[in-house]
């Protein structure tokens, strides 16, 4: 009997109802007991945090192999991948990370539909002749020193930064999904690649590249420790001044905890220097963390370049300064001081007053100011209502007026050359509207289409509709909810419904042309986006109402949205799945542990799932600002309440779960996912599968090539459709042995 039961654990039982019995070796367990403020917490899988342990490595690989074998049995599993590749071929090519210099040079990354990796191009003017500037296949890493061939491509370009005059461009490259990068410099005229390579940096995440006014060098953020498994990873980072041609190993530290002890910079903050305009008289520096409001300092440019350390405090967190810019003698900023939806202000750089500044644009009641751009004509700014209804305005001659957009948009982005130019470009998009880029002429009040990619027709999406509504949460708060589905879909509760959410760091889920969501809807599903508290859809208060001790509002909002969708017959509990990424893992992890009866499936991708241990993540020190500090009692209570791992209970029937992590993740440690999977496997009393997939050539997913993202999403959608009952994804072969 024992042998028969043991064998049963190694196979999927595929019957009419797709009954599943989890296979796998049990996770190695070593019980630890922690005590916080007199409360003892048991941690059965603390040992899984040791990613060097051969037993742990073997278990992760066995789980991943098994998960791959299960996913490979799902019919139609490549539908999404093939369809995305088809849509890409239809469009032809893609452009990203566009930078325009003052002399009208266009620098950008471009990937053809038949290419896996983007290359760097440039041209003079929008109508200029396009020239290939750099192909990453030729990159010679400073670590392995060998030139990579086409069949061995491992590096992708993740950021470009041209100098002010466009004579040089810095290019950041990352390897196998790692977030840490190496930076090269290219002379644009000759296309000569400098032999010096900058290492130990991450410009696409922290600080970017900030060029000197004379284009002779730049600032970047240096990581002393680059092993993400080290406790010192991302600690004591420094801003380095690099001058072209110097030895990169002779690092000129100009702003850091070590270089500026008088500033008392915390070890976990990222000290970064900002440069906004070529002719600014000052440099601003900022202690970058997970919060919107940060501490900043200011120094005369000449003083810094002479080696002086006379930084002075510009503002602190209590001043509630956000989205700061320099222009001439003024500091412009969004203020959250007594204005949670923000007001646009300015103050003199020489005598700043952030408590009583000059208010240019007062706070709006129902619109959150999202961004602004300073031009010769005036200040353009954007707002959003509920995070999904975008508007554009211009402030000129002490007055502001609305600008009618080319079409109703959910999201608007601004791009300019600089404060001394009239040029401005507006990019509009929506859930079902392909992104369009326009040059705006204020004198004519007209938009002129200036796309850098072809406009594409998508007749397969013509019946897809977008519905924006609000749902009452448990406490009566109105929660914005976006729904995407086929207009002919019967409202009978049978549709597979996949709900996405995030709800952290004040980040809004702003509408974009979501081909993935549209493809889901095109197959008969409903895609829902819950704009829960913790995000920024309704301003700073919306963020604060989903933080720390109030974090439970996030998953309560999600649960209320789910109950609404059930009551309105969009779907039913046996056909509803959740999808959360990164900090969205808290949202989805706690939703399925709080109300497992409401959901059939959950996809937890690089998720934060064990918040009591979050301080041991690579950036754990900055996470404390968002979720709570384990060193104080309220922080402990908040972190325990939002810890999905510690809310798994024995004997509960949990939904089907696909848990995905990247072994190179520097933001959310892989063990956050593996510990959750191990405990769920040991305690789940349902026949629903718990699948763990560790990607060994990926990190947090941000730096992954597009084709890898398509592959991953294809498996996610296949798993979701399988579990939510879509007939095209139900395995027919019974492999029970």
XYZ file of C-alpha atoms in Angstrom:
737
model
C 0.000 0.000 0.000
C 2.848 2.353 0.858
C 4.603 1.638 -2.463
C 1.404 2.201 -4.407
C 0.832 5.531 -2.656
C 4.435 6.564 -3.236
C 4.227 5.841 -6.945
C 1.002 7.805 -7.187
C 2.894 10.908 -6.098
C 5.005 10.859 -9.265
C 2.233 11.279 -11.780
C -0.593 13.642 -12.694
C -4.029 12.156 -12.505
C -5.872 13.611 -15.479
C -9.540 12.649 -15.222
C -12.669 14.399 -16.429
C -12.367 16.906 -13.570
C -8.567 17.193 -13.868
C -7.870 15.899 -10.372
C -4.277 16.557 -9.469
C -1.982 14.836 -6.994
C 1.239 16.707 -6.272
C 4.435 14.908 -7.062
C 7.821 15.645 -5.641
C 10.264 14.912 -2.922
C 9.393 16.721 0.296
C 11.305 19.913 0.817
C 14.195 19.640 3.259
C 13.082 21.203 6.512
C 14.916 22.629 9.508
C 12.750 24.264 12.151
C 13.834 27.668 13.435
C 12.183 29.683 16.172
C 12.356 33.472 16.198
C 11.133 35.692 18.984
C 9.857 39.191 18.301
C 8.672 41.306 21.224
C 7.847 38.204 23.246
C 6.062 36.462 20.354
C 7.573 33.186 19.145
C 7.381 32.503 15.417
C 8.110 29.065 13.969
C 9.820 28.916 10.585
C 9.820 25.371 9.214
C 11.793 26.124 6.058
C 14.424 28.643 7.118
C 17.033 26.300 5.659
C 15.729 27.025 2.133
C 17.235 30.496 2.438
C 20.668 28.916 2.001
C 20.875 28.851 -1.781
C 24.351 27.281 -1.630
C 23.115 24.172 0.188
C 23.308 21.160 -2.201
C 20.144 19.667 -0.707
C 18.249 22.918 -1.310
C 19.655 23.249 -4.825
C 18.619 19.683 -5.645
C 15.096 20.206 -4.320
C 14.611 23.407 -6.337
C 15.794 21.693 -9.509
C 13.545 18.684 -8.922
C 10.561 20.960 -8.385
C 11.377 22.954 -11.511
C 11.808 19.823 -13.620
C 8.480 18.506 -12.394
C 6.720 21.821 -13.024
C 8.115 21.943 -16.553
C 6.856 18.403 -17.188
C 3.366 19.369 -16.010
C 3.185 22.596 -17.995
C 4.457 20.853 -21.116
C 1.419 18.538 -21.022
C -1.040 21.410 -21.321
C -2.508 21.551 -24.841
C -2.213 24.895 -26.573
C 0.470 26.001 -24.096
C 2.337 27.866 -26.849
C -0.727 29.716 -28.130
C 0.131 32.982 -26.438
C 3.811 32.804 -27.442
C 3.002 32.074 -31.070
C 0.351 34.763 -31.196
C 2.672 37.378 -29.707
C 5.354 36.477 -32.246
C 2.749 36.754 -34.997
C 1.696 40.202 -33.780
C 5.336 41.279 -33.577
C 5.962 40.114 -37.125
C 2.949 42.126 -38.212
C 4.377 45.258 -36.629
C 7.886 44.626 -37.928
C 10.056 46.280 -35.292
C 9.990 47.943 -31.873
C 11.674 51.052 -30.490
C 12.400 51.789 -26.826
C 14.415 54.059 -24.526
C 14.325 56.998 -26.943
C 16.599 59.922 -25.997
C 16.694 63.213 -27.960
C 19.605 65.614 -27.502
C 19.492 69.393 -27.839
C 21.050 69.167 -31.328
C 18.211 66.873 -32.456
C 20.058 63.567 -32.356
C 17.788 60.583 -31.755
C 19.253 57.657 -29.794
C 17.150 54.565 -29.235
C 17.031 50.800 -28.911
C 15.419 48.923 -31.773
C 14.512 45.262 -32.114
C 13.244 43.702 -35.319
C 10.494 41.105 -34.994
C 12.881 38.299 -35.956
C 15.497 39.378 -33.386
C 15.708 38.383 -29.750
C 17.781 41.371 -28.657
C 17.597 45.100 -29.288
C 20.466 47.039 -30.858
C 21.370 50.700 -30.426
C 20.658 53.121 -33.290
C 20.782 56.837 -33.865
C 19.866 59.423 -36.464
C 19.776 63.193 -36.832
C 16.182 64.394 -36.714
C 13.091 62.264 -36.979
C 13.489 62.062 -40.769
C 17.232 61.409 -40.637
C 19.015 58.331 -41.905
C 19.049 55.576 -39.312
C 22.479 54.194 -38.405
C 23.384 51.168 -36.332
C 25.516 52.344 -33.446
C 26.016 49.195 -31.400
C 25.124 45.506 -31.549
C 25.445 43.834 -28.111
C 26.552 40.574 -29.700
C 30.011 42.123 -30.028
C 30.293 42.950 -26.324
C 33.437 41.745 -24.567
C 32.655 41.437 -20.890
C 35.286 42.694 -18.486
C 34.694 39.527 -16.481
C 35.126 36.793 -19.099
C 37.141 38.789 -21.660
C 35.876 36.744 -24.581
C 33.831 37.930 -27.505
C 30.407 36.344 -27.597
C 29.155 34.870 -30.845
C 25.578 35.004 -32.119
C 24.873 31.522 -30.797
C 26.212 32.471 -27.372
C 24.416 35.775 -26.873
C 24.069 36.426 -23.166
C 24.075 40.218 -22.834
C 21.250 42.618 -23.564
C 21.203 46.410 -23.675
C 19.006 47.689 -20.854
C 19.700 51.430 -21.008
C 21.361 54.112 -23.128
C 22.464 57.589 -22.057
C 23.863 60.067 -24.596
C 26.016 62.994 -23.504
C 24.481 66.469 -23.641
C 26.030 67.179 -27.070
C 25.391 63.687 -28.434
C 29.078 63.069 -29.090
C 29.178 60.002 -26.854
C 26.701 57.520 -25.510
C 26.947 55.278 -22.461
C 25.383 51.852 -22.947
C 24.442 49.557 -20.078
C 24.421 45.798 -20.663
C 23.210 43.011 -18.380
C 23.800 39.272 -18.525
C 21.201 36.494 -18.274
C 18.539 38.565 -16.599
C 20.861 39.923 -13.933
C 20.069 43.431 -12.794
C 23.679 44.460 -12.296
C 25.268 45.846 -15.422
C 28.461 46.732 -17.215
C 28.650 50.079 -19.001
C 30.580 50.916 -22.152
C 31.145 54.283 -23.857
C 30.962 54.827 -27.614
C 32.121 57.802 -29.680
C 29.166 58.453 -31.952
C 31.053 59.916 -34.918
C 33.599 57.101 -35.215
C 31.530 54.355 -33.515
C 34.664 53.565 -31.556
C 34.026 51.600 -28.364
C 36.259 52.699 -25.519
C 38.332 49.884 -23.985
C 37.352 50.908 -20.455
C 34.301 49.131 -19.006
C 32.385 50.333 -15.953
C 31.370 47.462 -13.657
C 29.512 47.016 -10.352
C 26.619 49.255 -11.337
C 22.921 49.210 -12.120
C 22.085 52.394 -14.039
C 18.729 51.154 -15.295
C 17.497 50.976 -11.709
C 19.327 53.438 -9.463
C 20.485 56.890 -10.502
C 20.953 56.322 -14.232
C 23.981 57.944 -15.889
C 24.341 61.698 -15.310
C 26.744 63.420 -17.684
C 28.963 66.369 -16.776
C 28.161 69.678 -18.468
C 31.353 69.522 -20.560
C 30.558 65.931 -21.656
C 33.920 64.717 -20.312
C 32.455 62.128 -17.967
C 29.500 61.158 -15.839
C 28.256 60.085 -12.430
C 27.059 56.566 -11.702
C 26.139 54.485 -8.652
C 28.707 51.867 -7.640
C 27.914 48.622 -5.782
C 30.877 47.496 -3.607
C 29.289 44.048 -3.238
C 27.685 42.467 -6.316
C 26.832 38.997 -4.976
C 23.056 39.104 -4.398
C 23.402 36.304 -1.849
C 25.681 38.424 0.328
C 24.235 40.328 3.297
C 26.232 43.338 2.113
C 24.701 43.349 -1.349
C 23.316 46.795 -2.296
C 24.693 48.240 0.936
C 27.031 51.232 1.239
C 26.669 52.137 -2.436
C 28.547 55.176 -3.736
C 28.229 57.806 -6.438
C 31.353 57.721 -8.584
C 32.605 60.439 -10.925
C 34.093 58.787 -13.980
C 36.011 60.815 -16.562
C 36.389 59.401 -20.062
C 39.649 57.507 -20.528
C 40.414 56.983 -16.847
C 40.923 53.567 -15.312
C 37.420 52.544 -14.117
C 39.002 50.736 -11.164
C 40.322 54.050 -9.816
C 36.904 55.010 -8.526
C 36.508 58.665 -7.618
C 33.941 58.580 -4.827
C 32.153 61.953 -4.658
C 29.008 61.197 -2.674
C 28.563 58.319 -0.240
C 28.371 57.232 3.360
C 32.166 56.878 3.465
C 32.991 60.073 1.574
C 30.458 62.235 3.421
C 30.260 60.961 7.012
C 28.899 64.329 8.137
C 25.645 63.614 6.227
C 24.950 60.427 8.201
C 23.801 58.458 5.141
C 22.150 55.132 6.126
C 23.972 52.073 4.787
C 20.916 50.816 2.884
C 20.158 54.066 1.002
C 21.379 54.721 -2.533
C 23.199 58.098 -2.628
C 22.670 59.404 -6.157
C 23.528 62.692 -7.916
C 20.954 64.299 -10.215
C 21.600 66.569 -13.207
C 18.666 68.115 -15.041
C 20.068 70.677 -17.462
C 23.456 71.291 -18.983
C 23.636 74.844 -17.646
C 22.375 74.298 -14.098
C 24.471 75.931 -11.392
C 23.875 73.184 -8.851
C 23.908 69.446 -8.408
C 21.216 67.829 -6.350
C 21.819 64.590 -4.550
C 19.196 62.261 -3.203
C 19.096 59.314 -0.816
C 17.106 56.917 -2.969
C 14.823 54.457 -1.210
C 11.384 52.930 -1.659
C 9.502 56.049 -0.593
C 8.187 58.927 -2.694
C 9.450 61.514 -0.214
C 13.216 61.445 0.186
C 16.096 63.396 1.691
C 18.051 65.616 -0.705
C 21.157 67.815 -0.619
C 22.482 70.574 -2.864
C 25.958 71.796 -3.825
C 27.434 74.293 -6.259
C 28.625 72.440 -9.378
C 32.014 74.124 -9.292
C 32.546 73.147 -5.654
C 31.824 69.484 -6.245
C 34.107 69.293 -9.281
C 36.893 70.902 -7.232
C 36.590 68.137 -4.669
C 34.749 70.094 -2.003
C 32.234 68.385 0.309
C 30.095 71.361 1.255
C 26.761 69.686 0.561
C 23.900 71.296 2.436
C 20.554 69.763 3.236
C 17.934 70.838 0.707
C 14.885 69.081 2.119
C 13.914 66.099 4.248
C 11.150 63.535 4.108
C 8.990 65.736 6.299
C 8.918 68.388 3.543
C 6.995 65.966 1.298
C 8.826 66.943 -1.873
C 8.335 64.754 -4.944
C 9.323 64.867 -8.634
C 11.929 67.630 -8.254
C 13.524 69.541 -11.171
C 15.985 72.420 -11.533
C 15.447 75.220 -14.044
C 17.344 78.512 -13.994
C 17.255 79.907 -10.448
C 14.260 77.810 -9.389
C 13.611 74.378 -7.960
C 10.328 72.978 -9.255
C 8.590 70.114 -7.458
C 5.333 68.379 -6.654
C 4.374 68.982 -3.054
C 2.388 66.570 -0.924
C 2.402 69.059 1.940
C -1.296 69.322 2.926
C -2.079 68.172 -0.635
C -2.188 64.371 -1.111
C -3.110 64.794 -4.802
C -0.068 67.078 -5.126
C 0.351 70.696 -6.123
C 2.997 71.985 -8.518
C 5.311 74.472 -6.800
C 8.598 76.250 -7.138
C 11.090 77.915 -4.814
C 14.392 79.731 -5.217
C 17.419 77.450 -5.213
C 19.450 79.940 -3.168
C 16.762 80.399 -0.521
C 14.478 77.362 -0.718
C 11.216 77.275 1.222
C 9.373 74.000 0.827
C 6.754 74.648 3.475
C 5.546 77.916 1.909
C 6.623 77.807 -1.746
C 5.130 79.589 -4.709
C 2.166 77.455 -5.774
C 1.789 77.328 -9.546
C -0.892 74.648 -9.850
C -3.061 74.045 -6.772
C -4.156 70.556 -5.804
C -7.134 69.206 -7.747
C -9.881 67.373 -5.911
C -10.406 64.382 -8.213
C -7.206 64.421 -10.269
C -3.691 63.488 -9.177
C -0.849 65.433 -10.794
C 1.394 62.734 -12.270
C 4.156 64.460 -14.230
C 5.312 67.762 -15.705
C 7.853 69.100 -18.204
C 9.367 72.594 -18.368
C 9.715 74.138 -21.844
C 10.261 77.585 -23.322
C 6.511 77.922 -23.828
C 5.511 76.992 -20.302
C 5.013 73.982 -18.063
C 3.094 71.035 -19.432
C 1.639 68.687 -16.842
C -0.483 65.565 -16.737
C -3.116 64.345 -14.295
C -5.002 61.106 -13.783
C -8.377 60.318 -12.265
C -8.561 56.935 -10.515
C -5.246 56.200 -12.187
C -6.925 55.409 -15.511
C -8.255 58.673 -16.982
C -5.409 60.916 -18.163
C -5.524 64.633 -18.952
C -3.021 67.181 -20.271
C -2.626 70.850 -19.343
C -0.241 73.743 -19.929
C 0.664 76.424 -17.398
C 1.651 79.669 -19.123
C 1.576 83.336 -18.110
C 0.309 82.425 -14.636
C -2.656 80.545 -16.062
C -3.280 76.916 -16.856
C -5.562 75.518 -19.511
C -6.503 72.022 -20.659
C -5.223 70.581 -23.929
C -7.564 68.194 -25.704
C -5.776 64.920 -26.399
C -5.978 63.213 -29.825
C -8.143 60.522 -28.228
C -9.380 59.547 -24.773
C -6.313 58.111 -23.064
C -5.626 56.172 -19.923
C -2.003 57.207 -19.819
C 0.024 60.159 -21.140
C 3.809 60.559 -21.156
C 5.792 63.716 -21.927
C 9.177 64.124 -23.590
C 11.124 67.335 -24.227
C 14.569 68.424 -25.408
C 15.083 70.878 -22.586
C 13.771 73.960 -20.852
C 15.076 76.314 -23.574
C 13.218 74.534 -26.404
C 9.587 74.587 -27.550
C 9.687 70.920 -28.584
C 7.398 68.547 -26.764
C 6.161 65.064 -27.613
C 3.074 63.444 -26.135
C 2.653 59.670 -26.032
C -0.900 58.422 -25.452
C -2.098 54.895 -24.751
C -4.935 52.862 -23.269
C -5.834 49.254 -22.508
C -7.218 48.798 -26.024
C -5.465 51.689 -27.783
C -2.056 51.170 -29.343
C 0.496 53.699 -28.140
C 0.715 56.761 -30.395
C 3.434 59.413 -30.285
C 2.710 63.003 -31.289
C 4.598 66.269 -31.588
C 2.495 69.059 -30.143
C 2.457 72.564 -31.632
C 1.202 75.036 -29.034
C 0.807 77.904 -31.498
C -1.507 75.842 -33.687
C -2.909 73.791 -30.803
C -2.363 70.728 -32.983
C -0.930 67.250 -32.634
C 1.187 65.757 -35.424
C 1.731 62.018 -35.419
C 5.422 61.224 -35.125
C 5.555 57.496 -34.405
C 8.909 55.794 -34.679
C 7.229 52.437 -35.308
C 4.569 51.487 -37.865
C 0.906 51.796 -36.927
C -0.530 48.286 -36.837
C -4.017 46.976 -37.428
C -5.486 44.473 -34.943
C -8.844 43.306 -36.358
C -8.897 40.365 -33.927
C -9.422 42.828 -31.068
C -12.287 44.801 -32.603
C -14.894 43.220 -30.287
C -12.869 43.733 -27.122
C -14.280 46.372 -24.776
C -12.875 48.104 -21.714
C -15.094 48.811 -18.754
C -14.005 51.108 -15.930
C -16.012 50.888 -12.725
C -15.649 51.230 -8.974
C -16.395 48.681 -6.275
C -17.228 49.283 -2.629
C -14.643 47.753 -0.346
C -15.393 46.373 3.090
C -15.076 49.818 4.681
C -17.079 51.629 1.978
C -14.100 52.969 -0.017
C -14.557 53.093 -3.801
C -11.977 50.843 -5.489
C -11.307 51.443 -9.212
C -11.612 48.258 -11.261
C -10.672 47.881 -14.943
C -12.289 45.079 -16.953
C -11.293 43.858 -20.424
C -13.496 41.336 -22.251
C -15.320 40.504 -25.477
C -18.510 42.527 -25.823
C -20.384 39.379 -26.890
C -19.366 37.411 -23.800
C -22.451 36.025 -22.033
C -22.775 37.232 -18.414
C -23.480 33.809 -16.897
C -20.602 33.345 -14.437
C -18.760 30.826 -16.613
C -15.975 32.973 -18.047
C -12.384 32.322 -16.960
C -11.348 35.496 -15.121
C -7.766 36.495 -14.371
C -7.249 39.372 -11.980
C -4.028 41.368 -11.743
C -3.040 43.742 -8.955
C -0.044 45.308 -7.232
C -0.905 47.850 -4.537
C 2.484 48.975 -3.213
C 5.058 51.798 -3.262
C 2.440 54.269 -4.491
C 2.736 52.820 -7.997
C -0.320 53.133 -10.225
C -1.216 50.468 -12.750
C -1.658 52.910 -15.600
C -3.367 51.809 -18.826
C -1.122 50.699 -21.672
C -1.773 48.798 -24.891
C -1.897 45.407 -23.208
C -1.692 42.866 -26.012
C -1.430 40.107 -23.408
C -4.660 41.150 -21.696
C -6.390 41.497 -25.059
C -5.298 38.019 -26.121
C -6.748 36.626 -22.904
C -10.055 38.382 -23.595
C -9.975 37.252 -27.204
C -10.037 33.633 -26.012
C -13.195 34.145 -24.026
C -11.713 35.283 -20.741
C -12.213 38.376 -18.619
C -9.087 40.266 -17.557
C -9.480 42.425 -14.459
C -7.102 44.985 -12.948
C -7.874 45.882 -9.331
C -6.446 49.296 -8.408
C -6.224 48.524 -4.704
C -4.950 50.741 -1.900
C -1.197 50.822 -1.569
C -0.894 52.071 -5.143
C -0.992 55.691 -6.244
C -4.181 55.781 -8.298
C -5.862 58.245 -5.942
C -2.825 60.091 -4.672
C -0.658 59.831 -1.604
C -3.474 58.911 0.772
C -4.317 55.945 -1.458
C -0.733 54.795 -1.004
C -0.660 55.337 2.753
C -3.963 53.516 3.242
C -2.283 50.361 1.916
C 0.986 50.598 3.840
C 2.322 49.001 7.016
C -0.459 48.606 9.613
C -3.045 49.383 6.922
C -1.675 46.935 4.370
C -4.638 44.610 4.920
C -6.747 47.154 3.007
C -4.966 45.965 -0.136
C -6.200 42.383 -0.062
C -9.574 43.385 1.391
C -10.026 45.637 -1.647
C -9.099 42.742 -3.927
C -11.508 40.385 -2.180
C -14.306 42.961 -2.494
C -13.586 43.298 -6.224
C -13.730 39.508 -6.559
C -17.062 39.278 -4.760
C -18.441 42.021 -7.001
C -17.401 40.134 -10.124
C -19.062 36.983 -8.817
C -22.271 38.808 -7.887
C -22.396 40.489 -11.298
C -21.947 37.117 -13.050
C -18.682 37.945 -14.768
C -17.305 34.721 -13.332
C -17.528 32.324 -10.382
C -15.107 31.032 -7.700
C -14.175 27.926 -9.685
C -13.119 30.085 -12.629
C -11.246 32.979 -11.009
C -7.465 33.220 -10.954
C -5.039 35.783 -9.535
C -1.754 37.037 -10.946
C 0.679 39.058 -8.857
C 4.303 40.052 -9.308
C 6.954 41.254 -6.875
C 5.255 43.250 -4.077
C 1.999 42.123 -5.681
C 2.859 38.761 -4.118
C 1.768 40.179 -0.764
C -1.584 41.123 -2.266
C -2.233 37.798 -3.969
C -0.574 35.618 -1.319
C -2.738 37.079 1.417
C -5.869 36.972 -0.738
C -5.577 33.198 -1.233
C -4.652 32.557 2.408
C -7.476 34.834 3.650
C -10.202 33.629 1.254
C -9.047 30.462 -0.529
C -12.686 29.656 -1.301
C -12.943 32.566 -3.753
C -10.195 31.487 -6.118
C -9.353 28.490 -8.262
C -5.799 29.479 -9.216
C -3.014 31.928 -8.420
C 0.184 32.838 -10.219
C 2.810 34.315 -7.878
C 5.701 35.677 -9.909
C 8.910 36.757 -8.102
C 6.593 37.435 -5.192
C 7.206 38.938 -1.773
C 5.676 36.190 0.343
C 7.673 36.030 3.589
C 7.696 39.629 4.786
C 9.001 38.848 8.282
C 12.304 38.057 6.574
C 12.163 40.853 4.020
C 15.106 42.691 5.589
C 17.336 39.905 4.261
C 16.400 40.618 0.653
C 18.997 42.415 -1.441
C 17.154 45.733 -0.977
C 15.491 44.776 2.294
C 16.576 47.959 4.041
C 14.496 50.147 1.735
C 11.521 47.756 1.872
C 11.169 48.592 5.574
C 10.025 52.095 4.613
C 7.128 50.641 2.651
C 6.016 47.661 4.719
C 7.326 48.173 8.247
C 10.474 47.815 10.319
C 10.955 44.516 12.115
C 12.838 46.378 14.851
C 9.698 48.050 16.243
C 6.543 46.392 17.552
C 4.102 47.975 15.110
C 6.415 47.104 12.240
C 6.554 43.495 13.412
C 2.766 43.265 13.667
C 2.338 44.747 10.199
C 4.919 42.442 8.623
C 3.421 39.369 10.284
C -0.085 40.272 9.150
C 0.987 40.627 5.511
C 3.220 37.510 5.557
C 1.487 34.972 3.297
C 4.000 32.229 4.212
C 3.093 32.422 7.885
C -0.646 32.438 7.104
C -0.593 29.019 5.432
C -2.537 26.650 7.692
C -2.648 22.874 7.889
C -5.665 21.196 6.322
C -6.970 24.157 4.310
C -7.953 23.658 0.670
C -5.879 26.209 -1.234
C -6.160 27.151 -4.933
C -3.925 25.788 -7.668
C -0.699 27.758 -7.547
C 2.115 28.440 -9.996
C 5.054 30.028 -8.182
C 7.814 31.495 -10.355
C 11.116 32.993 -9.241
C 14.489 33.899 -10.744
C 17.688 32.631 -9.167
C 19.460 35.929 -9.966
C 16.772 38.117 -8.384
C 18.343 40.959 -6.406
C 15.047 42.589 -5.379
C 12.980 39.724 -4.008
C 15.105 36.788 -2.878
C 14.245 33.473 -4.587
C 13.695 31.819 -1.200
C 10.635 34.027 -0.671
C 8.997 31.871 -3.336
C 10.589 28.510 -2.520
C 9.683 28.680 1.186
C 6.075 29.526 0.320
C 5.905 26.635 -2.150
C 7.393 24.179 0.338
C 4.972 25.111 3.105
C 1.982 25.102 0.761
C 2.936 21.632 -0.492
C 3.149 20.349 3.072
C -0.136 21.858 4.299
C -2.558 22.058 1.362
C -5.422 19.566 1.734
C -6.847 20.060 -1.760
C -5.977 18.189 -4.934
C -5.009 21.457 -6.582
C -1.416 21.586 -7.853
C 1.333 23.631 -6.239
C 3.989 24.173 -8.884
C 7.363 25.826 -8.342
C 9.454 27.032 -11.276
C 12.915 28.500 -10.703
C 14.342 30.286 -13.745
C 18.110 29.886 -13.715
C 18.831 32.485 -16.382
C 16.649 35.215 -14.935
C 16.402 37.640 -12.042
C 13.439 39.834 -11.183
C 12.415 39.647 -14.840
C 13.011 43.326 -15.559
C 16.147 42.736 -17.601
C 14.897 39.643 -19.435
C 14.808 39.698 -23.243
C 11.325 40.157 -24.670
C 11.144 36.617 -26.048
C 11.783 35.196 -22.571
C 8.953 37.306 -21.208
C 6.670 36.004 -23.962
C 7.667 32.418 -23.147
C 7.008 32.927 -19.454
C 3.655 34.621 -20.033
C 2.639 31.861 -22.411
C 3.108 29.291 -19.641
C 1.309 31.520 -17.143
C -1.700 31.931 -19.413
C -1.752 28.231 -20.266
C -1.677 27.286 -16.575
C -4.446 29.780 -15.787
C -6.693 28.669 -18.658
C -6.095 25.013 -17.748
C -7.068 25.541 -14.140
C -9.983 27.863 -14.912
C -11.575 25.339 -17.243
C -10.967 26.642 -20.762
C -11.681 23.640 -23.035
C -8.708 24.288 -25.335
C -6.264 23.831 -22.452
C -7.532 20.614 -20.860
C -5.134 17.654 -21.110
C -6.881 14.635 -22.602
C -4.300 11.937 -21.936
C -4.556 10.053 -18.661
C -0.949 9.556 -17.530
C -1.809 7.928 -14.188
C 0.490 4.936 -13.755
